[in-house]
Tab-separated table of C-alpha atoms in Angstrom:
chain	number	residue	atom	x	y	z
A	1284	ALA	CA	1.534	-2.550	-18.681
A	1285	GLN	CA	1.536	-3.813	-15.189
A	1286	ARG	CA	-1.719	-2.692	-14.059
A	1287	VAL	CA	-3.852	-4.426	-11.047
A	1288	THR	CA	-7.784	-3.551	-10.886
A	1289	GLN	CA	-10.435	-3.672	-8.256
A	1290	PRO	CA	-13.817	-2.729	-10.264
A	1291	GLU	CA	-15.207	-2.514	-7.215
A	1292	LYS	CA	-15.404	0.673	-4.679
A	1293	LEU	CA	-17.809	-0.761	-2.473
A	1294	LEU	CA	-19.121	-3.974	-1.288
A	1295	SER	CA	-21.756	-4.166	1.109
A	1296	VAL	CA	-22.787	-7.626	2.662
A	1297	PHE	CA	-24.499	-8.977	5.591
A	1298	LYS	CA	-22.457	-10.776	8.610
A	1299	GLY	CA	-22.426	-13.949	7.724
A	1300	ALA	CA	-23.090	-13.664	3.946
A	1301	PRO	CA	-19.782	-14.924	1.141
A	1302	VAL	CA	-17.429	-11.780	0.347
A	1303	GLU	CA	-15.923	-11.813	-2.872
A	1304	LEU	CA	-13.491	-8.784	-3.551
A	1305	LYS	CA	-12.226	-9.099	-7.618
A	1306	CYS	CA	-9.109	-8.074	-8.125
A	1307	ASN	CA	-7.450	-8.861	-11.881
A	1308	TYR	CA	-3.878	-8.443	-12.904
A	1309	SER	CA	-1.497	-7.379	-16.045
A	1310	TYR	CA	1.144	-8.622	-16.037
A	1311	SER	CA	4.513	-9.932	-18.351
A	1312	GLY	CA	6.608	-12.133	-15.989
A	1313	SER	CA	5.538	-14.698	-13.129
A	1314	PRO	CA	2.928	-12.836	-11.236
A	1315	GLU	CA	3.213	-12.662	-7.191
A	1316	LEU	CA	0.456	-10.930	-6.063
A	1317	PHE	CA	-0.782	-10.117	-2.540
A	1318	TRP	CA	-3.837	-8.333	0.181
A	1319	TYR	CA	-2.945	-5.824	2.314
A	1320	VAL	CA	-6.159	-4.877	3.999
A	1321	GLN	CA	-5.912	-1.365	6.314
A	1322	TYR	CA	-8.684	-1.243	9.206
A	1323	SER	CA	-10.133	2.665	10.418
A	1324	ARG	CA	-7.502	4.383	11.435
A	1325	GLN	CA	-4.780	1.505	11.591
A	1326	ARG	CA	-1.707	1.066	9.084
A	1327	LEU	CA	-1.739	-1.143	5.562
A	1328	GLN	CA	-0.753	-4.653	6.780
A	1329	LEU	CA	-0.194	-7.442	4.732
A	1330	LEU	CA	-2.975	-9.931	4.353
A	1331	LEU	CA	-2.322	-12.859	2.470
A	1332	ARG	CA	0.296	-13.225	-0.292
A	1333	HIS	CA	-0.491	-15.619	-3.338
A	1334	ILE	CA	2.759	-17.934	-3.197
A	1335	SER	CA	2.245	-18.817	0.638
A	1336	ARG	CA	-1.674	-20.324	0.071
A	1337	GLU	CA	-2.721	-19.043	3.274
A	1338	SER	CA	-5.478	-18.677	4.899
A	1339	ILE	CA	-6.157	-15.083	7.450
A	1340	LYS	CA	-8.547	-14.488	9.022
A	1341	GLY	CA	-10.406	-16.719	7.655
A	1342	PHE	CA	-9.681	-15.623	4.118
A	1343	THR	CA	-8.651	-16.680	0.591
A	1344	ALA	CA	-7.350	-16.011	-2.542
A	1345	ASP	CA	-6.413	-18.070	-5.207
A	1346	LEU	CA	-3.939	-16.999	-8.199
A	1347	ASN	CA	-5.905	-17.628	-11.885
A	1348	LYS	CA	-3.170	-16.977	-14.545
A	1349	GLY	CA	-5.850	-17.957	-17.173
A	1350	GLU	CA	-8.334	-14.795	-16.308
A	1351	THR	CA	-5.554	-13.239	-14.581
A	1352	SER	CA	-7.402	-12.796	-11.475
A	1353	PHE	CA	-6.989	-12.854	-7.785
A	1354	HIS	CA	-9.619	-12.422	-6.191
A	1355	LEU	CA	-10.304	-12.435	-2.282
A	1356	LYS	CA	-13.015	-14.601	-0.676
A	1357	LYS	CA	-14.585	-15.560	2.931
A	1358	PRO	CA	-17.726	-18.133	3.427
A	1359	PHE	CA	-18.752	-15.771	6.374
A	1360	ALA	CA	-18.355	-12.657	7.120
A	1361	GLN	CA	-17.667	-10.905	10.576
A	1362	GLU	CA	-18.140	-6.847	10.909
A	1363	GLU	CA	-15.124	-6.862	12.057
A	1364	ASP	CA	-13.608	-7.459	8.617
A	1365	SER	CA	-15.170	-3.823	7.763
A	1366	ALA	CA	-12.248	-2.417	6.064
A	1367	MET	CA	-10.236	-1.158	3.280
A	1368	TYR	CA	-8.653	-3.749	0.642
A	1369	TYR	CA	-5.925	-3.760	-1.492
A	1370	CYS	CA	-5.123	-5.829	-4.266
A	1371	ALA	CA	-1.497	-5.527	-5.377
A	1372	LEU	CA	1.064	-7.182	-7.443
A	1373	GLY	CA	4.979	-7.637	-6.821
A	1374	GLN	CA	6.488	-6.232	-9.822
A	1375	ARG	CA	10.680	-6.915	-10.217
A	1376	SER	CA	13.348	-3.896	-11.428
A	1377	GLY	CA	16.652	-5.154	-10.703
A	1378	ASN	CA	17.229	-6.434	-7.465
A	1379	THR	CA	14.308	-4.170	-5.956
A	1380	GLY	CA	10.653	-5.519	-5.382
A	1381	LYS	CA	8.156	-3.028	-6.138
A	1382	LEU	CA	4.409	-3.382	-5.558
A	1383	ILE	CA	1.720	-2.136	-7.975
A	1384	PHE	CA	-2.378	-1.345	-5.824
A	1385	GLY	CA	-5.310	-1.257	-7.290
A	1386	GLN	CA	-7.348	0.815	-6.428
A	1387	GLY	CA	-8.877	-0.586	-3.543
A	1388	THR	CA	-12.248	-1.451	-2.234
A	1389	THR	CA	-14.157	-0.913	0.950
A	1390	LEU	CA	-16.102	-4.133	2.167
A	1391	GLN	CA	-18.702	-3.015	4.357
A	1392	VAL	CA	-20.339	-5.945	6.947
A	1393	LYS	CA	-23.589	-4.927	8.207
A	1394	PRO	CA	-25.003	-6.385	11.678
B	162	ASN	CA	10.537	-1.498	18.462
B	163	ALA	CA	8.620	1.353	17.332
B	164	GLY	CA	7.940	0.239	13.409
B	165	VAL	CA	7.731	3.118	10.922
B	166	THR	CA	6.937	5.990	11.903
B	167	GLN	CA	5.027	8.994	10.109
B	168	THR	CA	4.807	12.627	11.612
B	169	PRO	CA	4.029	15.045	11.427
B	170	LYS	CA	0.196	13.142	11.317
B	171	PHE	CA	-1.820	15.847	9.641
B	172	GLN	CA	-1.056	18.906	7.645
B	173	VAL	CA	-2.140	21.722	6.384
B	174	LEU	CA	-0.443	23.933	3.559
B	175	LYS	CA	-0.800	26.856	1.515
B	176	THR	CA	-0.349	27.025	-1.849
B	177	GLY	CA	3.239	27.008	-2.412
B	178	GLN	CA	4.826	26.833	1.051
B	179	SER	CA	7.667	23.699	1.262
B	180	MET	CA	7.851	21.300	4.056
B	181	THR	CA	9.337	18.239	4.812
B	182	LEU	CA	7.112	14.596	5.545
B	183	GLN	CA	9.163	12.544	7.982
B	184	CYS	CA	9.885	8.980	8.133
B	185	ALA	CA	11.717	7.167	10.649
B	186	GLN	CA	11.858	3.592	10.925
B	187	ASP	CA	14.543	1.701	13.078
B	188	MET	CA	14.504	-2.116	12.042
B	189	ASN	CA	17.528	-1.332	9.640
B	190	HIS	CA	15.946	-1.680	6.690
B	191	GLU	CA	17.548	-1.291	3.738
B	192	TYR	CA	14.075	-0.936	1.470
B	193	MET	CA	11.946	2.095	1.895
B	194	SER	CA	9.381	3.681	0.034
B	195	TRP	CA	6.929	6.556	0.010
B	196	TYR	CA	3.118	6.407	-1.425
B	197	ARG	CA	0.466	8.700	-1.671
B	198	GLN	CA	-3.038	7.115	-1.045
B	199	ASP	CA	-6.410	9.362	-2.699
B	200	PRO	CA	-10.062	7.725	-3.262
B	201	GLY	CA	-10.570	5.680	-6.179
B	202	MET	CA	-6.239	5.663	-7.293
B	203	GLY	CA	-5.099	3.002	-4.648
B	204	LEU	CA	-1.805	3.326	-3.393
B	205	ARG	CA	1.319	5.610	-5.923
B	206	LEU	CA	4.615	5.192	-5.428
B	207	ILE	CA	6.267	8.546	-5.106
B	208	HIS	CA	9.762	7.640	-4.346
B	209	TYR	CA	11.744	4.759	-3.245
B	210	SER	CA	15.205	3.775	-2.335
B	211	VAL	CA	17.038	0.307	-1.641
B	212	GLY	CA	19.737	2.006	0.828
B	213	ALA	CA	21.619	4.891	2.448
B	214	GLY	CA	22.489	7.340	-0.898
B	215	ILE	CA	20.291	5.739	-2.975
B	216	THR	CA	16.800	6.879	-3.593
B	217	ASP	CA	14.614	6.268	-7.510
B	218	GLN	CA	11.230	7.731	-8.533
B	219	GLY	CA	8.493	5.992	-8.477
B	220	GLU	CA	5.251	6.266	-10.368
B	221	VAL	CA	4.227	9.668	-9.665
B	222	PRO	CA	7.858	11.937	-7.976
B	223	ASN	CA	6.757	15.143	-9.990
B	224	GLY	CA	6.662	17.655	-7.350
B	225	TYR	CA	8.714	15.775	-4.604
B	226	ASN	CA	12.063	15.468	-4.094
B	227	VAL	CA	13.861	12.514	-1.261
B	228	SER	CA	17.472	11.807	-0.236
B	229	ARG	CA	18.711	8.986	1.884
B	230	SER	CA	21.674	9.491	4.185
B	231	THR	CA	20.902	7.514	6.786
B	232	THR	CA	19.119	3.733	6.771
B	233	GLU	CA	16.783	4.829	9.045
B	234	ASP	CA	15.050	8.152	7.791
B	235	PHE	CA	13.932	8.574	4.333
B	236	PRO	CA	12.420	12.176	4.161
B	237	LEU	CA	9.797	13.522	1.057
B	238	ARG	CA	10.302	16.648	0.685
B	239	LEU	CA	7.180	19.366	-0.970
B	240	LEU	CA	9.380	21.762	-2.664
B	241	SER	CA	6.224	23.847	-3.757
B	242	ALA	CA	3.196	22.524	-2.077
B	243	ALA	CA	0.403	22.681	-5.077
B	244	PRO	CA	-3.783	20.790	-3.840
B	245	SER	CA	-3.221	18.276	-6.456
B	246	GLN	CA	-0.790	17.543	-3.614
B	247	THR	CA	-3.778	16.941	-0.877
B	248	SER	CA	-3.720	13.433	-0.537
B	249	VAL	CA	-2.213	11.487	2.672
B	250	TYR	CA	1.182	9.649	2.174
B	251	PHE	CA	2.223	6.885	3.408
B	252	CYS	CA	6.235	5.656	4.273
B	253	ALA	CA	7.472	1.832	3.969
B	254	SER	CA	10.255	-0.002	4.010
B	255	ARG	CA	11.079	-3.711	3.826
B	256	GLY	CA	14.037	-5.553	4.663
B	257	THR	CA	16.437	-8.318	2.748
B	258	GLY	CA	15.960	-10.571	5.552
B	259	THR	CA	12.062	-9.968	4.791
B	260	PRO	CA	10.042	-11.952	2.264
B	261	ASP	CA	9.981	-9.743	-0.995
B	262	TYR	CA	6.992	-7.179	-1.088
B	263	GLU	CA	6.477	-7.668	2.187
B	264	GLN	CA	6.207	-3.598	3.505
B	265	TYR	CA	5.797	-2.599	6.575
B	266	PHE	CA	3.733	0.741	6.678
B	267	GLY	CA	3.672	3.784	9.053
B	268	PRO	CA	0.793	4.998	9.899
B	269	GLY	CA	0.827	7.827	6.962
B	270	THR	CA	0.744	11.381	7.040
B	271	ARG	CA	-3.018	13.327	5.986
B	272	LEU	CA	-1.720	16.282	3.988
B	273	THR	CA	-4.120	19.500	2.885
B	274	VAL	CA	-2.526	22.302	0.262
B	275	THR	CA	-5.008	25.292	0.198
């Protein structure tokens, strides 16, 4: 069954510390993975997608098919990074793509 | 563009009451969907639509109805509210010109059922 697991409900770090938000997936096909972010009192928005191999706001994520992981990393956390982060797996059904979300991880960056 | 809008922002219902959560988008997106967000559960897909007149069930459809009579609107109906439906509800949309899975989310509706 397709599944996304984010093992940490809460990750608390100090400003300037490295951050790694974990994401593991289960998918039988070729996965498409994404990170979405929800800042306080704002709507959910796409942060980055694995296929574009981009760095957004200093965050990167590498797809590791061997470990079925897509961890989100940032070398130096900033207070404005505090938010809820969701890892999501794209599931194709016919011509439609649906997203399967993980449980979410709250990142708290302390001053 | 207003993007994806949802009304109301907050709602309190009593068990057994019915109501409709409204969702509208002005981006001419074909694909629209409804999710519920619960602590420790992430976002779970309730229903989705790939175009006007076409809807399908997601992961947790029980207790909810949808219809899509226009491209712009995708209302979610709770026929007989239950406390288990207390949640935050998000509507999202995506157009065919948008990269797959890049969905645009509304601000959410926080529903409490007592």
